[in-house]
Amino acid sequence: MLRLLVLLTNLAVLVLSADKFSRDDFPPDFVFGASTSAYQIEGAANQDGRTPSIWDTFAQAGNMHGATGDTACDGYHKYKEDVQLMRDTGLEAYRFSISWSRLLPNGRGTINPKGLQYYNNLINELISHGIQPHVTLHHSDLPQTLEDEYGGWISRKSVKDFEAYADVCFRKFGDRVPYWTTFNEANVFVMGGYDAGNLPPQRCSSPSPYGLNCSRGNSSIEPYLAAHHILLAHASAARLYKNKYQDRQHGFIGINVLAYWFVPLTNSSDDQIAAQRANDFFFGWILDPLVFGEYPDAMKKNVGSRMPIFTTAESNWIKGSFDFLGVNHYSTSYAKDNPSSLKIKKRDFFADMAVEFSTWGLQELLKYIKRVYGNPPVYIHENGERMIRNLTLEDWPRVEYLHAYIGSLLDALRNGSNTKGYFIWSLLDLFELLDGFESGYGLYFVDLDDPDLKRQPKLSAHWYSHFLKRSKGMRLHGLTELGMNLSALSRSHFFQ
Ligand code: FCB
């Protein structure tokens, strides 16, 4: 299953969709941008008062084959250069995250002035270049001190600390930040960190079905508990924002999930139910409480008494506590019923799901969100193509992937989806959460052998830039013409 997660995250899919389109086919208030996250881009891990997060601990313990985010892309020092790159590319928005332990080194209490300064600088730089900041508060990097103190997200104490951290962010940056996301991939963070154990805080049951060394944790219980607290933390922060800041700051708040789109492997009703169950377990887990105030029935049924329960007050608190949904989408997958997994006595999250997968669009997913969740505003926070790092600056597969997905998004919009923005993962090749520096999704290559960590545009950066700037002759009349233009570009830019 661990391999499946990796595979699902990385497999590209080409979706048949509108292939002739331009930026102007999208509504003027729709935003196009690119994404990063604090631990993956900033570096300066031990500088200016920052303390470790659970990601620092995990990477430094050797879990990423020696790779760490200690330096990453040195975004902490190079933010001006990076904002200039964004500007040159024509990005309209930039999605990044705040490192909680850089801003509040003790997890709560005293604000680190250097951390505050850094995020103020970054936000101001973006705004002065006409780029809209979209800020995530938790991108998998809980301060280690809170993990040590009470076990992080498996303790309900995390809810209060998150709310207080969010309060600092709204108070200090909210006058300039119009879009807040409480959690990145609330679902995957929990699956990886508390079930599979392949991600920090690396908790899982022993013996691990994924061959990992699980020294602490409980995969039958903790994933559900951590998600429960994350939902409560989200709701507390979102309610706080709505009650105390929104009238004045006029921003919006949401949460992010990773959503594959699962389709049944066969027409059998068992597989159809399995695909629905997979969607329920993957994102209904987070979205159902937000929209309906309850976990999906399929989860309650299979997880039974291990499923935490919301009180009526909590359910009302969570229900409706969002202005938009953030969706990360990388691929679509087939689901096949696997009833035998329910025979396992000590079941983990994936055994509870009782689904087997095999991988091969965005459109169907957006249609589903429209139908089931009442068509809320959606931001595609991440979409992108994984490629081996260092391979080439001519990242054709990525250009094709992005082109196909943006086309598919346009089709979804034309069919009434309320999607409001799209961000490519990622702006730069950065420290990847699955394999460190082995692969990259970046529009820009970062040369790790260069002491200056020089950024170099790939074809995808040029392609996106042409799209965003509505360049003449680049109305994306299919990939052939695009190809000729880009080949010419690539020769003149990189290989002279
Ligand atoms: C997502 C993460 C993001 C990035 C991509 C490839 O799961 O949110 O940080 O690593 O995968």
Coordinates of C-alpha atoms and ligand atoms in Angstrom, one line a residue:
M1 CA 0.0 0.0 0.0
L2 CA 2.9 2.3 0.7
R3 CA 4.1 1.7 -2.8
L4 CA 0.6 2.3 -4.1
L5 CA 0.6 5.7 -2.3
V6 CA 3.9 6.6 -4.0
L7 CA 2.7 5.3 -7.3
L8 CA -0.7 7.1 -7.1
T9 CA 1.0 10.3 -6.2
N10 CA 3.4 10.1 -9.0
L11 CA 1.6 8.7 -12.0
A12 CA 0.7 11.1 -14.7
V13 CA -2.5 10.8 -16.6
L14 CA -3.4 12.5 -19.8
V15 CA -7.0 13.5 -19.9
L16 CA -8.8 13.9 -23.1
S17 CA -10.0 17.5 -23.0
A18 CA -10.2 20.9 -24.6
D19 CA -6.9 21.2 -26.4
K20 CA -7.3 24.7 -27.9
F21 CA -7.7 27.3 -25.2
S22 CA -6.1 30.4 -23.8
R23 CA -5.9 32.2 -20.5
D24 CA -8.8 34.3 -21.8
D25 CA -11.1 31.3 -21.9
F26 CA -11.0 31.3 -18.1
P27 CA -12.9 33.9 -16.1
P28 CA -10.9 37.0 -15.3
D29 CA -11.1 36.4 -11.5
F30 CA -9.8 32.8 -11.9
V31 CA -6.2 32.7 -10.6
F32 CA -3.3 30.8 -12.0
G33 CA -0.3 30.2 -9.8
A34 CA 2.3 27.8 -8.5
S35 CA 2.9 26.2 -5.1
T36 CA 5.6 25.4 -2.7
S37 CA 5.8 24.6 1.1
A38 CA 8.0 25.9 3.8
Y39 CA 10.1 22.9 4.6
Q40 CA 10.5 22.0 1.0
I41 CA 11.8 25.4 -0.2
E42 CA 13.0 27.6 2.7
G43 CA 16.1 25.8 4.1
A44 CA 17.7 28.0 6.8
A45 CA 16.5 25.2 9.1
N46 CA 18.6 26.2 12.1
Q47 CA 18.8 29.9 11.4
D48 CA 17.3 33.0 13.0
G49 CA 15.5 31.2 15.8
R50 CA 13.7 28.5 13.9
T51 CA 13.3 25.2 15.8
P52 CA 12.8 21.7 14.3
S53 CA 9.5 20.5 13.0
I54 CA 8.6 16.8 12.7
W55 CA 9.9 16.9 9.2
D56 CA 13.4 18.0 10.3
T57 CA 13.4 15.2 12.8
F58 CA 12.3 12.6 10.2
A59 CA 14.7 13.7 7.5
Q60 CA 17.6 14.1 9.9
A61 CA 17.1 10.6 11.2
G62 CA 18.0 9.3 7.7
N63 CA 14.6 8.4 6.5
M64 CA 15.1 10.3 3.2
H65 CA 18.4 8.5 2.4
G66 CA 20.4 11.4 3.8
A67 CA 18.5 14.2 2.1
T68 CA 17.1 16.9 4.3
G69 CA 15.4 20.3 3.9
D70 CA 18.2 22.0 5.9
T71 CA 19.1 24.1 2.8
A72 CA 16.4 23.0 0.3
C73 CA 16.3 25.8 -2.3
D74 CA 17.4 28.4 0.2
G75 CA 14.2 30.2 -0.4
Y76 CA 14.6 31.9 3.0
H77 CA 17.4 34.0 1.6
K78 CA 16.4 34.0 -2.1
Y79 CA 12.8 35.0 -1.8
K80 CA 13.3 38.2 -3.7
E81 CA 14.9 36.4 -6.6
D82 CA 12.1 33.8 -6.5
V83 CA 9.4 36.5 -6.5
Q84 CA 11.1 38.0 -9.5
L85 CA 11.0 34.6 -11.2
M86 CA 7.3 34.4 -10.5
R87 CA 6.8 37.8 -11.9
D88 CA 8.8 37.0 -15.0
T89 CA 6.7 33.8 -15.5
G90 CA 3.5 35.8 -15.2
L91 CA 2.1 34.0 -12.1
E92 CA -1.0 35.7 -10.7
A93 CA -0.8 33.9 -7.4
Y94 CA 1.7 32.1 -5.2
R95 CA 0.8 29.4 -2.7
F96 CA 3.3 28.8 0.1
S97 CA 3.2 27.8 3.7
I98 CA 4.3 29.3 7.0
S99 CA 6.7 27.3 9.1
W100 CA 5.0 27.2 12.4
S101 CA 8.3 26.6 14.3
R102 CA 9.9 29.5 12.5
L103 CA 7.2 31.9 13.7
L104 CA 6.6 30.3 17.1
P105 CA 9.8 28.4 18.0
N106 CA 8.1 27.0 21.2
G107 CA 5.0 26.0 19.3
R108 CA 3.1 28.7 21.2
G109 CA 3.8 31.9 23.0
T110 CA 6.6 34.2 22.0
I111 CA 6.8 35.2 18.4
N112 CA 10.2 35.0 16.7
P113 CA 10.8 38.5 15.3
K114 CA 13.1 37.1 12.5
G115 CA 10.4 34.7 11.5
L116 CA 7.8 37.4 11.5
Q117 CA 10.1 39.6 9.5
Y118 CA 10.7 36.9 6.9
Y119 CA 7.0 36.3 6.2
N120 CA 6.2 40.0 6.2
N121 CA 9.0 40.5 3.6
L122 CA 7.8 37.7 1.4
I123 CA 4.2 38.8 1.5
N124 CA 5.1 42.4 0.8
E125 CA 7.4 41.4 -2.0
L126 CA 4.6 39.3 -3.6
I127 CA 2.1 42.1 -3.3
S128 CA 4.5 44.7 -4.7
H129 CA 4.9 42.4 -7.7
G130 CA 1.2 42.0 -8.2
I131 CA 1.1 38.4 -7.0
Q132 CA -1.7 37.2 -4.7
P133 CA -0.5 35.3 -1.6
H134 CA -2.3 32.1 -0.8
V135 CA -1.0 30.9 2.6
T136 CA -1.1 27.4 4.1
L137 CA -0.7 27.2 7.9
H138 CA 0.3 23.5 8.3
H139 CA 2.0 21.7 5.4
S140 CA 3.0 18.5 7.4
D141 CA 5.5 20.4 9.7
L142 CA 4.2 20.4 13.2
P143 CA 6.7 21.9 15.6
Q144 CA 8.7 19.0 17.1
T145 CA 8.3 20.5 20.6
L146 CA 4.5 19.9 20.5
E147 CA 5.1 16.3 19.2
D148 CA 7.4 15.7 22.2
E149 CA 5.2 17.5 24.7
Y150 CA 1.9 15.7 24.1
G151 CA 2.1 13.5 21.0
G152 CA 1.1 16.2 18.5
W153 CA -2.1 15.5 16.6
I154 CA -3.1 12.4 18.5
S155 CA -3.7 14.7 21.5
R156 CA -6.6 17.1 21.6
K157 CA -4.3 19.7 23.0
S158 CA -3.1 20.3 19.5
V159 CA -6.4 21.9 18.7
K160 CA -5.8 24.9 21.0
D161 CA -2.2 25.4 20.0
F162 CA -3.2 25.4 16.3
E163 CA -5.9 27.9 16.9
A164 CA -3.5 30.2 18.8
Y165 CA -0.9 29.8 16.0
A166 CA -3.5 30.6 13.4
D167 CA -4.5 33.7 15.4
V168 CA -1.0 35.0 15.3
C169 CA -0.9 34.5 11.5
F170 CA -4.3 36.2 10.9
R171 CA -3.3 39.1 13.2
K172 CA 0.1 39.7 11.7
F173 CA -0.4 38.9 8.0
G174 CA -4.2 38.9 7.5
D175 CA -4.3 42.5 6.3
R176 CA -2.4 41.3 3.2
V177 CA -3.3 37.6 2.8
P178 CA -6.7 37.0 1.1
Y179 CA -6.6 33.2 1.1
W180 CA -5.8 31.0 4.1
T181 CA -5.7 27.2 4.0
T182 CA -5.5 25.6 7.5
F183 CA -4.1 22.2 6.5
N184 CA -2.4 20.8 3.4
E185 CA -3.6 17.3 2.6
A186 CA -5.1 16.7 6.0
N187 CA -5.9 13.1 4.7
V188 CA -2.5 12.1 3.4
F189 CA -0.7 13.6 6.3
V190 CA -2.6 11.3 8.5
M191 CA -2.4 8.2 6.3
G192 CA 1.3 8.5 5.9
G193 CA 2.1 9.7 9.5
Y194 CA -0.2 7.5 11.5
D195 CA -1.1 4.5 9.4
A196 CA 1.7 3.6 6.9
G197 CA 4.3 5.3 9.0
N198 CA 6.3 6.4 5.9
L199 CA 5.9 10.1 6.7
P200 CA 6.5 12.0 9.9
P201 CA 5.7 11.6 12.8
Q202 CA 6.2 8.0 11.6
R203 CA 3.7 6.3 13.8
C204 CA 2.4 2.9 12.8
S205 CA 1.6 -0.6 14.1
S206 CA 4.1 -3.4 14.2
P207 CA 4.5 -5.6 12.3
S208 CA 4.1 -3.1 9.5
P209 CA 2.3 -4.4 6.3
Y210 CA 4.6 -2.0 4.5
G211 CA 7.8 -3.4 5.8
L212 CA 8.7 -0.4 7.9
N213 CA 10.1 -0.4 11.4
C214 CA 7.2 0.7 13.6
S215 CA 8.5 1.5 17.0
R216 CA 5.4 3.4 18.1
G217 CA 1.9 4.1 17.1
N218 CA -1.4 2.3 16.5
S219 CA -2.6 2.1 12.9
S220 CA -6.0 0.9 13.9
I221 CA -6.8 3.9 16.0
E222 CA -4.4 6.9 15.6
P223 CA -5.2 7.8 12.0
Y224 CA -8.8 8.4 12.9
L225 CA -7.9 10.3 16.1
A226 CA -5.3 12.5 14.4
A227 CA -7.8 13.4 11.6
H228 CA -10.5 14.1 14.2
H229 CA -8.3 16.6 16.0
I230 CA -7.2 18.1 12.7
L231 CA -10.8 18.7 11.7
L232 CA -11.5 20.3 15.1
A233 CA -8.4 22.4 14.8
H234 CA -9.4 23.5 11.3
A235 CA -12.9 24.4 12.5
S236 CA -11.5 26.3 15.5
A237 CA -9.2 28.4 13.3
A238 CA -11.8 28.9 10.6
R239 CA -14.4 30.0 13.1
L240 CA -11.9 32.3 14.7
Y241 CA -11.1 33.9 11.3
K242 CA -14.7 34.3 10.5
N243 CA -15.7 35.8 13.8
K244 CA -12.7 38.0 14.5
Y245 CA -11.0 38.9 11.2
Q246 CA -13.1 38.2 8.1
D247 CA -15.2 41.4 8.3
R248 CA -12.1 43.5 8.5
Q249 CA -9.7 41.6 6.3
H250 CA -12.1 40.4 3.7
G251 CA -10.3 37.1 3.1
F252 CA -11.3 33.5 2.7
I253 CA -10.4 30.3 4.6
G254 CA -10.5 26.7 3.6
I255 CA -8.8 23.3 4.0
N256 CA -6.9 21.1 1.5
V257 CA -7.2 17.4 0.7
L258 CA -5.5 15.1 -1.7
A259 CA -8.1 13.7 -4.0
Y260 CA -7.5 10.9 -6.5
W261 CA -10.5 10.1 -8.4
F262 CA -11.5 6.5 -8.0
V263 CA -13.5 4.7 -10.7
P264 CA -14.7 1.1 -10.5
L265 CA -12.4 -1.5 -12.1
T266 CA -15.4 -3.4 -13.5
N267 CA -19.2 -2.7 -13.8
S268 CA -19.9 -5.1 -10.9
S269 CA -21.8 -3.4 -8.1
D270 CA -19.2 -4.5 -5.6
D271 CA -16.5 -2.5 -7.5
Q272 CA -18.9 0.4 -7.9
I273 CA -19.5 0.4 -4.2
A274 CA -15.7 0.0 -3.6
A275 CA -14.9 3.0 -5.7
Q276 CA -17.4 5.1 -3.8
R277 CA -15.9 3.8 -0.6
A278 CA -12.4 4.7 -1.7
N279 CA -13.5 8.2 -2.4
D280 CA -15.3 8.4 1.0
F281 CA -12.2 7.1 2.8
F282 CA -9.8 9.4 0.9
F283 CA -11.6 12.7 0.9
G284 CA -15.1 12.2 2.2
W285 CA -13.3 11.6 5.5
I286 CA -12.5 15.3 5.6
L287 CA -15.1 16.9 3.4
D288 CA -18.2 15.1 4.7
P289 CA -17.7 16.6 8.2
L290 CA -17.2 20.0 6.7
V291 CA -20.3 19.9 4.6
F292 CA -22.6 17.5 6.5
G293 CA -21.1 17.5 10.0
E294 CA -20.5 13.7 10.0
Y295 CA -18.1 11.1 8.8
P296 CA -19.2 9.1 5.7
D297 CA -21.4 6.1 6.5
A298 CA -19.0 3.7 4.8
M299 CA -16.3 4.7 7.2
K300 CA -18.5 4.5 10.3
K301 CA -19.6 1.0 9.1
N302 CA -16.1 -0.4 8.5
V303 CA -14.2 1.3 11.3
G304 CA -17.0 0.8 13.9
S305 CA -16.3 1.8 17.4
R306 CA -12.7 3.0 16.5
M307 CA -14.3 5.9 14.6
P308 CA -14.3 9.0 16.8
I309 CA -17.6 10.7 17.3
F310 CA -18.5 14.4 17.0
T311 CA -20.8 15.7 19.7
T312 CA -23.8 17.7 18.2
A313 CA -22.0 20.9 19.2
E314 CA -18.8 19.9 17.5
S315 CA -20.6 18.7 14.4
N316 CA -22.3 22.1 14.1
W317 CA -19.0 23.8 14.7
I318 CA -17.3 21.9 11.9
K319 CA -20.2 22.0 9.4
G320 CA -19.8 24.9 7.1
S321 CA -16.5 26.1 8.5
F322 CA -14.9 26.8 5.2
D323 CA -15.2 29.3 2.3
F324 CA -13.5 27.1 -0.2
L325 CA -12.0 23.6 -0.6
G326 CA -8.4 23.1 -1.6
V327 CA -7.8 20.1 -3.8
N328 CA -4.5 18.5 -4.7
H329 CA -5.0 16.2 -7.7
Y330 CA -2.4 14.2 -9.5
S331 CA -4.1 11.1 -10.9
T332 CA -7.1 8.9 -11.3
S333 CA -7.3 5.3 -10.2
Y334 CA -9.4 2.1 -10.6
A335 CA -10.9 0.6 -7.5
K336 CA -11.7 -3.0 -7.0
D337 CA -13.6 -4.5 -4.1
N338 CA -11.4 -6.4 -1.7
P339 CA -13.8 -7.9 0.9
S340 CA -11.1 -10.3 2.3
S341 CA -9.3 -7.4 4.0
L342 CA -12.3 -7.0 6.4
K343 CA -11.4 -10.5 7.7
I344 CA -8.2 -9.1 9.1
K345 CA -8.6 -8.9 12.8
K346 CA -6.3 -6.0 13.6
R347 CA -7.1 -3.7 10.7
D348 CA -5.5 -0.5 9.8
F349 CA -6.9 2.4 7.7
F350 CA -6.3 0.7 4.3
A351 CA -7.6 -2.7 5.5
D352 CA -10.8 -0.9 6.8
M353 CA -11.2 0.6 3.3
A354 CA -11.3 -2.9 1.7
V355 CA -10.4 -1.7 -1.7
E356 CA -7.6 -2.7 -4.2
F357 CA -6.3 -0.1 -6.6
S358 CA -4.8 0.0 -10.1
T359 CA -3.9 3.3 -11.6
W360 CA -4.5 4.9 -15.1
G361 CA -10.0 13.0 -14.4
L362 CA -10.0 15.9 -12.8
Q363 CA -13.2 16.6 -14.5
E364 CA -15.1 13.7 -12.9
L365 CA -13.7 14.7 -9.5
L366 CA -14.9 18.3 -9.9
K367 CA -18.3 17.1 -11.1
Y368 CA -18.6 14.9 -8.0
I369 CA -17.7 17.8 -5.7
K370 CA -20.3 19.9 -7.5
R371 CA -23.0 17.2 -7.1
V372 CA -22.3 15.9 -3.7
Y373 CA -20.9 18.9 -1.8
G374 CA -23.1 21.6 -3.2
N375 CA -20.6 23.1 -5.7
P376 CA -18.5 25.1 -3.2
P377 CA -15.6 27.2 -4.5
V378 CA -12.6 25.0 -5.2
Y379 CA -8.9 25.8 -5.6
I380 CA -6.8 23.2 -7.3
H381 CA -3.8 23.8 -5.0
E382 CA -1.5 21.2 -6.5
N383 CA -1.3 19.5 -9.9
G384 CA 1.9 18.5 -11.6
E385 CA 4.1 15.9 -13.1
R386 CA 6.9 14.1 -11.4
M387 CA 10.1 13.6 -13.3
I388 CA 13.6 12.4 -12.4
R389 CA 15.5 15.4 -11.3
N390 CA 18.5 16.5 -13.4
L391 CA 17.2 14.6 -16.4
T392 CA 16.5 17.5 -18.8
L393 CA 15.3 21.0 -19.0
E394 CA 13.1 19.9 -21.9
D395 CA 10.3 18.5 -19.8
W396 CA 7.9 17.6 -22.6
P397 CA 5.9 15.1 -20.5
R398 CA 5.2 17.8 -18.0
V399 CA 4.1 20.3 -20.6
E400 CA 1.7 17.7 -22.1
Y401 CA 0.4 16.8 -18.6
L402 CA -0.2 20.4 -17.6
H403 CA -1.7 21.3 -20.9
A404 CA -4.1 18.3 -20.7
Y405 CA -5.1 19.1 -17.1
I406 CA -5.7 22.8 -17.7
G407 CA -7.8 21.8 -20.7
S408 CA -9.8 19.4 -18.5
L409 CA -10.2 22.1 -15.9
L410 CA -11.7 24.4 -18.5
D411 CA -14.1 21.7 -19.6
A412 CA -15.1 21.3 -15.9
L413 CA -15.7 25.1 -15.6
R414 CA -17.8 25.0 -18.7
N415 CA -19.9 22.3 -17.1
G416 CA -20.6 24.5 -14.1
S417 CA -17.8 23.7 -11.7
N418 CA -17.1 26.5 -9.2
T419 CA -13.4 26.1 -9.4
K420 CA -11.7 29.5 -8.8
G421 CA -8.0 28.8 -9.2
Y422 CA -5.2 26.4 -10.3
F423 CA -1.7 26.1 -8.9
I424 CA 1.1 24.0 -10.4
W425 CA 3.1 21.9 -8.0
S426 CA 5.8 23.2 -8.0
L427 CA 7.4 26.5 -8.7
L428 CA 10.9 25.0 -8.3
D429 CA 12.4 21.6 -8.0
L430 CA 12.5 21.4 -4.2
F431 CA 12.9 18.9 -1.4
E432 CA 10.3 16.3 -2.3
L433 CA 8.4 14.7 0.5
L434 CA 8.5 11.3 -1.0
D435 CA 12.1 11.1 -2.2
G436 CA 14.1 14.2 -1.2
F437 CA 16.0 15.3 -4.3
E438 CA 15.5 12.3 -6.5
S439 CA 12.6 13.7 -8.4
G440 CA 11.2 17.1 -9.1
Y441 CA 7.9 18.7 -10.2
G442 CA 9.4 22.2 -10.8
L443 CA 8.8 24.6 -13.5
Y444 CA 12.4 25.7 -12.6
F445 CA 15.3 23.4 -12.1
V446 CA 17.5 24.2 -9.1
D447 CA 21.1 23.2 -9.5
L448 CA 22.2 21.6 -6.3
D449 CA 25.8 21.4 -7.4
D450 CA 25.9 25.2 -7.8
P451 CA 26.7 26.9 -4.4
D452 CA 24.4 29.6 -5.5
L453 CA 21.5 27.1 -6.2
K454 CA 20.9 28.8 -9.5
R455 CA 17.3 28.5 -10.9
Q456 CA 16.9 27.6 -14.6
P457 CA 13.6 27.6 -16.5
K458 CA 12.4 24.4 -18.0
L459 CA 10.2 24.2 -21.1
S460 CA 7.2 24.0 -18.8
A461 CA 8.1 27.4 -17.3
H462 CA 8.2 28.9 -20.7
W463 CA 5.0 27.1 -21.7
Y464 CA 3.1 28.3 -18.6
S465 CA 4.5 31.8 -19.1
H466 CA 3.3 32.0 -22.6
F467 CA -0.1 30.8 -21.6
L468 CA -0.3 33.3 -18.7
K469 CA 1.0 36.2 -20.7
R470 CA -1.3 35.4 -23.6
S471 CA 1.7 35.7 -25.9
K472 CA 0.9 36.2 -29.5
G473 CA 1.0 33.1 -31.7
M474 CA 0.8 30.9 -28.6
R475 CA -2.9 30.3 -28.3
L476 CA -2.0 26.7 -27.7
H477 CA -3.3 25.5 -31.1
G478 CA -2.5 21.9 -30.1
L479 CA 0.8 20.5 -29.0
T480 CA 2.5 20.3 -32.4
E481 CA 2.6 24.0 -32.9
L482 CA 3.4 24.4 -29.3
G483 CA 6.2 21.9 -29.7
M484 CA 7.8 23.8 -32.5
N485 CA 7.7 27.0 -30.6
L486 CA 9.1 25.5 -27.5
S487 CA 11.8 23.6 -29.3
A488 CA 12.9 26.9 -30.8
L489 CA 12.7 28.5 -27.4
S490 CA 14.6 25.8 -25.7
R491 CA 17.4 26.0 -28.1
S492 CA 17.7 29.7 -27.8
H493 CA 17.4 29.7 -24.1
F494 CA 19.4 26.8 -22.9
F495 CA 21.6 25.3 -25.4
Q496 CA 23.4 28.1 -27.2
Ligands
FCB1 C1 1.9 16.4 -2.1 C2 2.4 17.4 -1.2 C3 3.4 18.3 -1.8 C4 4.3 17.6 -2.8 C5 3.5 16.8 -3.7 C6 4.3 16.1 -4.8 O1 1.4 15.3 -1.5 O2 1.4 18.2 -0.6 O3 4.2 18.9 -0.7 O4 5.4 16.9 -2.2 O5 2.7 15.8 -3.1

